PDB file of C-alpha atoms and ligand atoms in Angstrom:
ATOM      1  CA  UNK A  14     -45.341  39.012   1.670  1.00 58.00           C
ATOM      2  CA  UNK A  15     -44.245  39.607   5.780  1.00 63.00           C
ATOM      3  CA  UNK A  16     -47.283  40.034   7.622  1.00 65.00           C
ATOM      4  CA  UNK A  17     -46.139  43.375  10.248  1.00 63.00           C
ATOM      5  CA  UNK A  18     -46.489  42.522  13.392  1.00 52.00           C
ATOM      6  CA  UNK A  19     -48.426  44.964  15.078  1.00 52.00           C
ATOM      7  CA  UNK A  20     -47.995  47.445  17.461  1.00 70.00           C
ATOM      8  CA  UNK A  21     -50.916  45.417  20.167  1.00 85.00           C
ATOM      9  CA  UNK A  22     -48.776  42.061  20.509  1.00 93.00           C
ATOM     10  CA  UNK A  23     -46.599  41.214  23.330  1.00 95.00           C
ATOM     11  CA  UNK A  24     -44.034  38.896  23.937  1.00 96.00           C
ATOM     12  CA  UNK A  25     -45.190  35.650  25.549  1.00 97.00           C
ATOM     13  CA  UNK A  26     -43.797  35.513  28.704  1.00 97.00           C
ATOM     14  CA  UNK A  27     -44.097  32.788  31.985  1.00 98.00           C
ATOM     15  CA  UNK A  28     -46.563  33.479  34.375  1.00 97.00           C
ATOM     16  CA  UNK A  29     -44.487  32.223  37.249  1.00 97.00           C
ATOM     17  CA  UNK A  30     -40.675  33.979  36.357  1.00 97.00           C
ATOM     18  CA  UNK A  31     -41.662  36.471  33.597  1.00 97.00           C
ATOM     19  CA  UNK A  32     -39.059  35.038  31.473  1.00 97.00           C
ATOM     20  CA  UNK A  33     -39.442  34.601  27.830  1.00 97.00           C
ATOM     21  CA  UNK A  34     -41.449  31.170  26.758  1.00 96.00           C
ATOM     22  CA  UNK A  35     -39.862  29.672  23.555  1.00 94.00           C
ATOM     23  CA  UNK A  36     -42.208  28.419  21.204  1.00 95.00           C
ATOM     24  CA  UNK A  37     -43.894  25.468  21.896  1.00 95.00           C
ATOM     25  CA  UNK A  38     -42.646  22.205  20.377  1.00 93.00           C
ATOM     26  CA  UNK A  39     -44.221  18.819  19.493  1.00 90.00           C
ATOM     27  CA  UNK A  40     -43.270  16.487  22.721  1.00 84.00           C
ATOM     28  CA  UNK A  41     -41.652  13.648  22.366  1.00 79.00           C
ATOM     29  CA  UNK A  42     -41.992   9.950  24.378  1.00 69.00           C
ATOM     30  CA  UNK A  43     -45.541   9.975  25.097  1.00 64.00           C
ATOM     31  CA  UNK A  44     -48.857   8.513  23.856  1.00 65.00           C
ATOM     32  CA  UNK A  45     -50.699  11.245  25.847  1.00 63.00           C
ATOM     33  CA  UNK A  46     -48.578  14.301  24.513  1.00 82.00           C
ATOM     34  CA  UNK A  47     -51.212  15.394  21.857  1.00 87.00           C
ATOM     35  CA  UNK A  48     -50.262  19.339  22.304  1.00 93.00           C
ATOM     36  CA  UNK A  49     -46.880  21.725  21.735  1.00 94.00           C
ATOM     37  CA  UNK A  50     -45.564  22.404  24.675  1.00 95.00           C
ATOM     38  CA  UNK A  51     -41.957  22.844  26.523  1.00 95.00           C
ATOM     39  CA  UNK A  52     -40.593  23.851  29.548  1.00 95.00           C
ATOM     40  CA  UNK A  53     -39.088  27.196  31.706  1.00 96.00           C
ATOM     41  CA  UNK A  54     -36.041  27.386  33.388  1.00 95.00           C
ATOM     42  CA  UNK A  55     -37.825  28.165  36.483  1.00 96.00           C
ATOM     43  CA  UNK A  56     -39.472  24.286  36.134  1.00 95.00           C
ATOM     44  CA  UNK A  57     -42.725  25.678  34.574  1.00 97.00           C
ATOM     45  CA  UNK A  58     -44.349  23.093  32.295  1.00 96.00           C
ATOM     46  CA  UNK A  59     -46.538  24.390  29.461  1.00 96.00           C
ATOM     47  CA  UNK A  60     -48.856  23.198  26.582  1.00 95.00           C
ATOM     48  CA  UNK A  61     -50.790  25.597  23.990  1.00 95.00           C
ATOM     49  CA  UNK A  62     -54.220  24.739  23.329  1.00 94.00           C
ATOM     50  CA  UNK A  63     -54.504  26.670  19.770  1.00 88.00           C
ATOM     51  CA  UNK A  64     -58.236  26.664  19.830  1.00 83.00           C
ATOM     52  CA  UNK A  65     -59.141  27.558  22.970  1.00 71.00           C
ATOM     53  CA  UNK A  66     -61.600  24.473  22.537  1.00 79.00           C
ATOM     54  CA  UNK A  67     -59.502  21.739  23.747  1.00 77.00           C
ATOM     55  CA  UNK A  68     -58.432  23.369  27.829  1.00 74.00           C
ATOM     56  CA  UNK A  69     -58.626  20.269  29.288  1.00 87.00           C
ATOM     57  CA  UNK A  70     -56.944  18.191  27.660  1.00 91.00           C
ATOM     58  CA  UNK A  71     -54.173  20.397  27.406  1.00 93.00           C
ATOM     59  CA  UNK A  72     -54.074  21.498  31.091  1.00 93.00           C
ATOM     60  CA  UNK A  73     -54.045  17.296  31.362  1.00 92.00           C
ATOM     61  CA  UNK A  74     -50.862  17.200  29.510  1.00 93.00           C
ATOM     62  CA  UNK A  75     -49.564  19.190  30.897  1.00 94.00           C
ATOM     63  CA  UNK A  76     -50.146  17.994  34.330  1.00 94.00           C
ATOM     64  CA  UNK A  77     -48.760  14.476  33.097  1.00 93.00           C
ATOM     65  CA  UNK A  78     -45.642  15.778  31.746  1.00 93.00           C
ATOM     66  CA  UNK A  79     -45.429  17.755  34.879  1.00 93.00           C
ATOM     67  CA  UNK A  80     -45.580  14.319  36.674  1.00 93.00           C
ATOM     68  CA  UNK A  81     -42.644  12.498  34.315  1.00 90.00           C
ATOM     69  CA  UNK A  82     -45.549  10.762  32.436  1.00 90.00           C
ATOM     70  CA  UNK A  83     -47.066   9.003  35.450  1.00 92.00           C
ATOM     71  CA  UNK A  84     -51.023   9.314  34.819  1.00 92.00           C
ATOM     72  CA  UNK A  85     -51.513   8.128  38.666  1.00 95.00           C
ATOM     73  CA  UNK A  86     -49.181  10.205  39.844  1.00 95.00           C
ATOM     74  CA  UNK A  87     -50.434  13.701  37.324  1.00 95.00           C
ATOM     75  CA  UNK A  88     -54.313  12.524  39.358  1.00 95.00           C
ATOM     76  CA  UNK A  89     -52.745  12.392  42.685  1.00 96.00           C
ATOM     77  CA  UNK A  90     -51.458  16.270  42.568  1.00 96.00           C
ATOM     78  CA  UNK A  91     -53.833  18.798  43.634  1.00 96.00           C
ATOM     79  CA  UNK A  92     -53.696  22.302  42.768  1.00 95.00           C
ATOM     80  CA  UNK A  93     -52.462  24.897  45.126  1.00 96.00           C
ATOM     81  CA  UNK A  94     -51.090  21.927  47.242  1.00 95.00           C
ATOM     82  CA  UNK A  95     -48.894  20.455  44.887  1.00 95.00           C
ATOM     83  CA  UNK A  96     -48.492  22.724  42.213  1.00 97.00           C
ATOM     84  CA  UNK A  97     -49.750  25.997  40.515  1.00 97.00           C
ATOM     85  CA  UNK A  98     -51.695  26.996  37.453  1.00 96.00           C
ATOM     86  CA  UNK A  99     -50.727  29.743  35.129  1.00 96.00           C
ATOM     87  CA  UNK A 100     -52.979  30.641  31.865  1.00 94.00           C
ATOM     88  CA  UNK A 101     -51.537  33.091  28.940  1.00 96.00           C
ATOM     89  CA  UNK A 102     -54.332  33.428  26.459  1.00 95.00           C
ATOM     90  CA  UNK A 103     -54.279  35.022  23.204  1.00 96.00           C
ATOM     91  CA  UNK A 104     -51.586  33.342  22.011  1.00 96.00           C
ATOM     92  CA  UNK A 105     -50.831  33.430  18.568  1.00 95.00           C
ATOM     93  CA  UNK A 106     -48.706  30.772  17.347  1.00 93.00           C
ATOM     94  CA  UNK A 107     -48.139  32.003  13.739  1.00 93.00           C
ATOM     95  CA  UNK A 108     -46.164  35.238  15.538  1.00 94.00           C
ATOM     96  CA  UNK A 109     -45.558  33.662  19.109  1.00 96.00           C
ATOM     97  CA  UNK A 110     -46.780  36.630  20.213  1.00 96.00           C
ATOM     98  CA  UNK A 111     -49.950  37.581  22.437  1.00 96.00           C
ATOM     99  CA  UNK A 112     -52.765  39.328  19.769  1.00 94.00           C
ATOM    100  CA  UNK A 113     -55.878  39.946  20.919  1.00 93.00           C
ATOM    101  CA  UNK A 114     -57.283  38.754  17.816  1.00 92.00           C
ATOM    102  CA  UNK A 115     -55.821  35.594  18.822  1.00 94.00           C
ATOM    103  CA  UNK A 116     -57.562  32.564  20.555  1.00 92.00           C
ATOM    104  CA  UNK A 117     -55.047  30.448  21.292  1.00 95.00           C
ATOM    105  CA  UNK A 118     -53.910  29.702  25.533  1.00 95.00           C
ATOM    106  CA  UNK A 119     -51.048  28.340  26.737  1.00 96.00           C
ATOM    107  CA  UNK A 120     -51.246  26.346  30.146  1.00 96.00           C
ATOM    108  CA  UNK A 121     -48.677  26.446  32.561  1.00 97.00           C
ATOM    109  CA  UNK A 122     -48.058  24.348  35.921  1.00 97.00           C
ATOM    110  CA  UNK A 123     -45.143  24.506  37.749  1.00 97.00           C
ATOM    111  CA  UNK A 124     -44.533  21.709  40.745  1.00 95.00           C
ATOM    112  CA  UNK A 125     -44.493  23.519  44.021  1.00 94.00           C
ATOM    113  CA  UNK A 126     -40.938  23.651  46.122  1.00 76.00           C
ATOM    114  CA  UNK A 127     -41.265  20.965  48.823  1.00 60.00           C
ATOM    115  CA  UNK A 128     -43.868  19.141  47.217  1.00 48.00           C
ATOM    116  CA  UNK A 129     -43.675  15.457  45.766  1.00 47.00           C
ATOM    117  CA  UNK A 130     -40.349  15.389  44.052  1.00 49.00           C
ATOM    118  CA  UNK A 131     -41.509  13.713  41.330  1.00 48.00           C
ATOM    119  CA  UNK A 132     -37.864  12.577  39.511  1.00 49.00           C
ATOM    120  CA  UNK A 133     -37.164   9.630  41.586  1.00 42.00           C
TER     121      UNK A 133
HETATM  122 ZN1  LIG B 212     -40.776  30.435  34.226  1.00 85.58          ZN
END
């Protein structure tokens, strides 16, 4: 039987463009790519943490996939110099809505313009 979605969800959207976030995906071509995640058009990197238990290892994936997969490199970036943090919580990935029943949190960072350009 379709659950109804209710009236208190919201559409997940970036925290840096406002766009719509499709849902996360498993992430290929990595050993350290443990969480769902994808990408924005606006270069936002994301990975959902569905328990809410696991933020830093997810924000570290993120981070790393932010950084083409370079560890060093992800270590080396500093926050609010190199790049910039977004947080969506209550996501629920059954709906890919927001819910406030739901726990889950989806972690952006997005590479700062004029920062390391990280694709060479
Ligand atoms: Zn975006």
């Amino acid at each position: 039987m379709p659950k109804l979605v209710s009236d208190r969800t919201r559409p997940v959207l970036c925290p840096f463009c406002g766009a719509a976030v499709l849902r996360p995906v498993e992430l290929e071509g990595g050993t350290w790519y443990d969480f769902a995640g994808g990408f924005c058009d606006c270069g936002a990197v994301f990975a959902l943490d569905p328990t809410a238990r696991n933020g830093g290892a997810a924000f570290l994936q993120t981070l790393v996939v932010v950084a083409d997969g370079d560890m060093d490199r992800a270590m080396s970036l500093g926050e609010g110099e190199d790049y910039d943090v977004g947080y969506v919580q209550n996501y629920d990935s059954h709906q890919h809505r927001l819910d406030p029943n739901s726990f889950g949190t989806l972690y952006f960072v997005r590479l700062r313009a004029g920062g390391q350009d990280l694709s060479q």
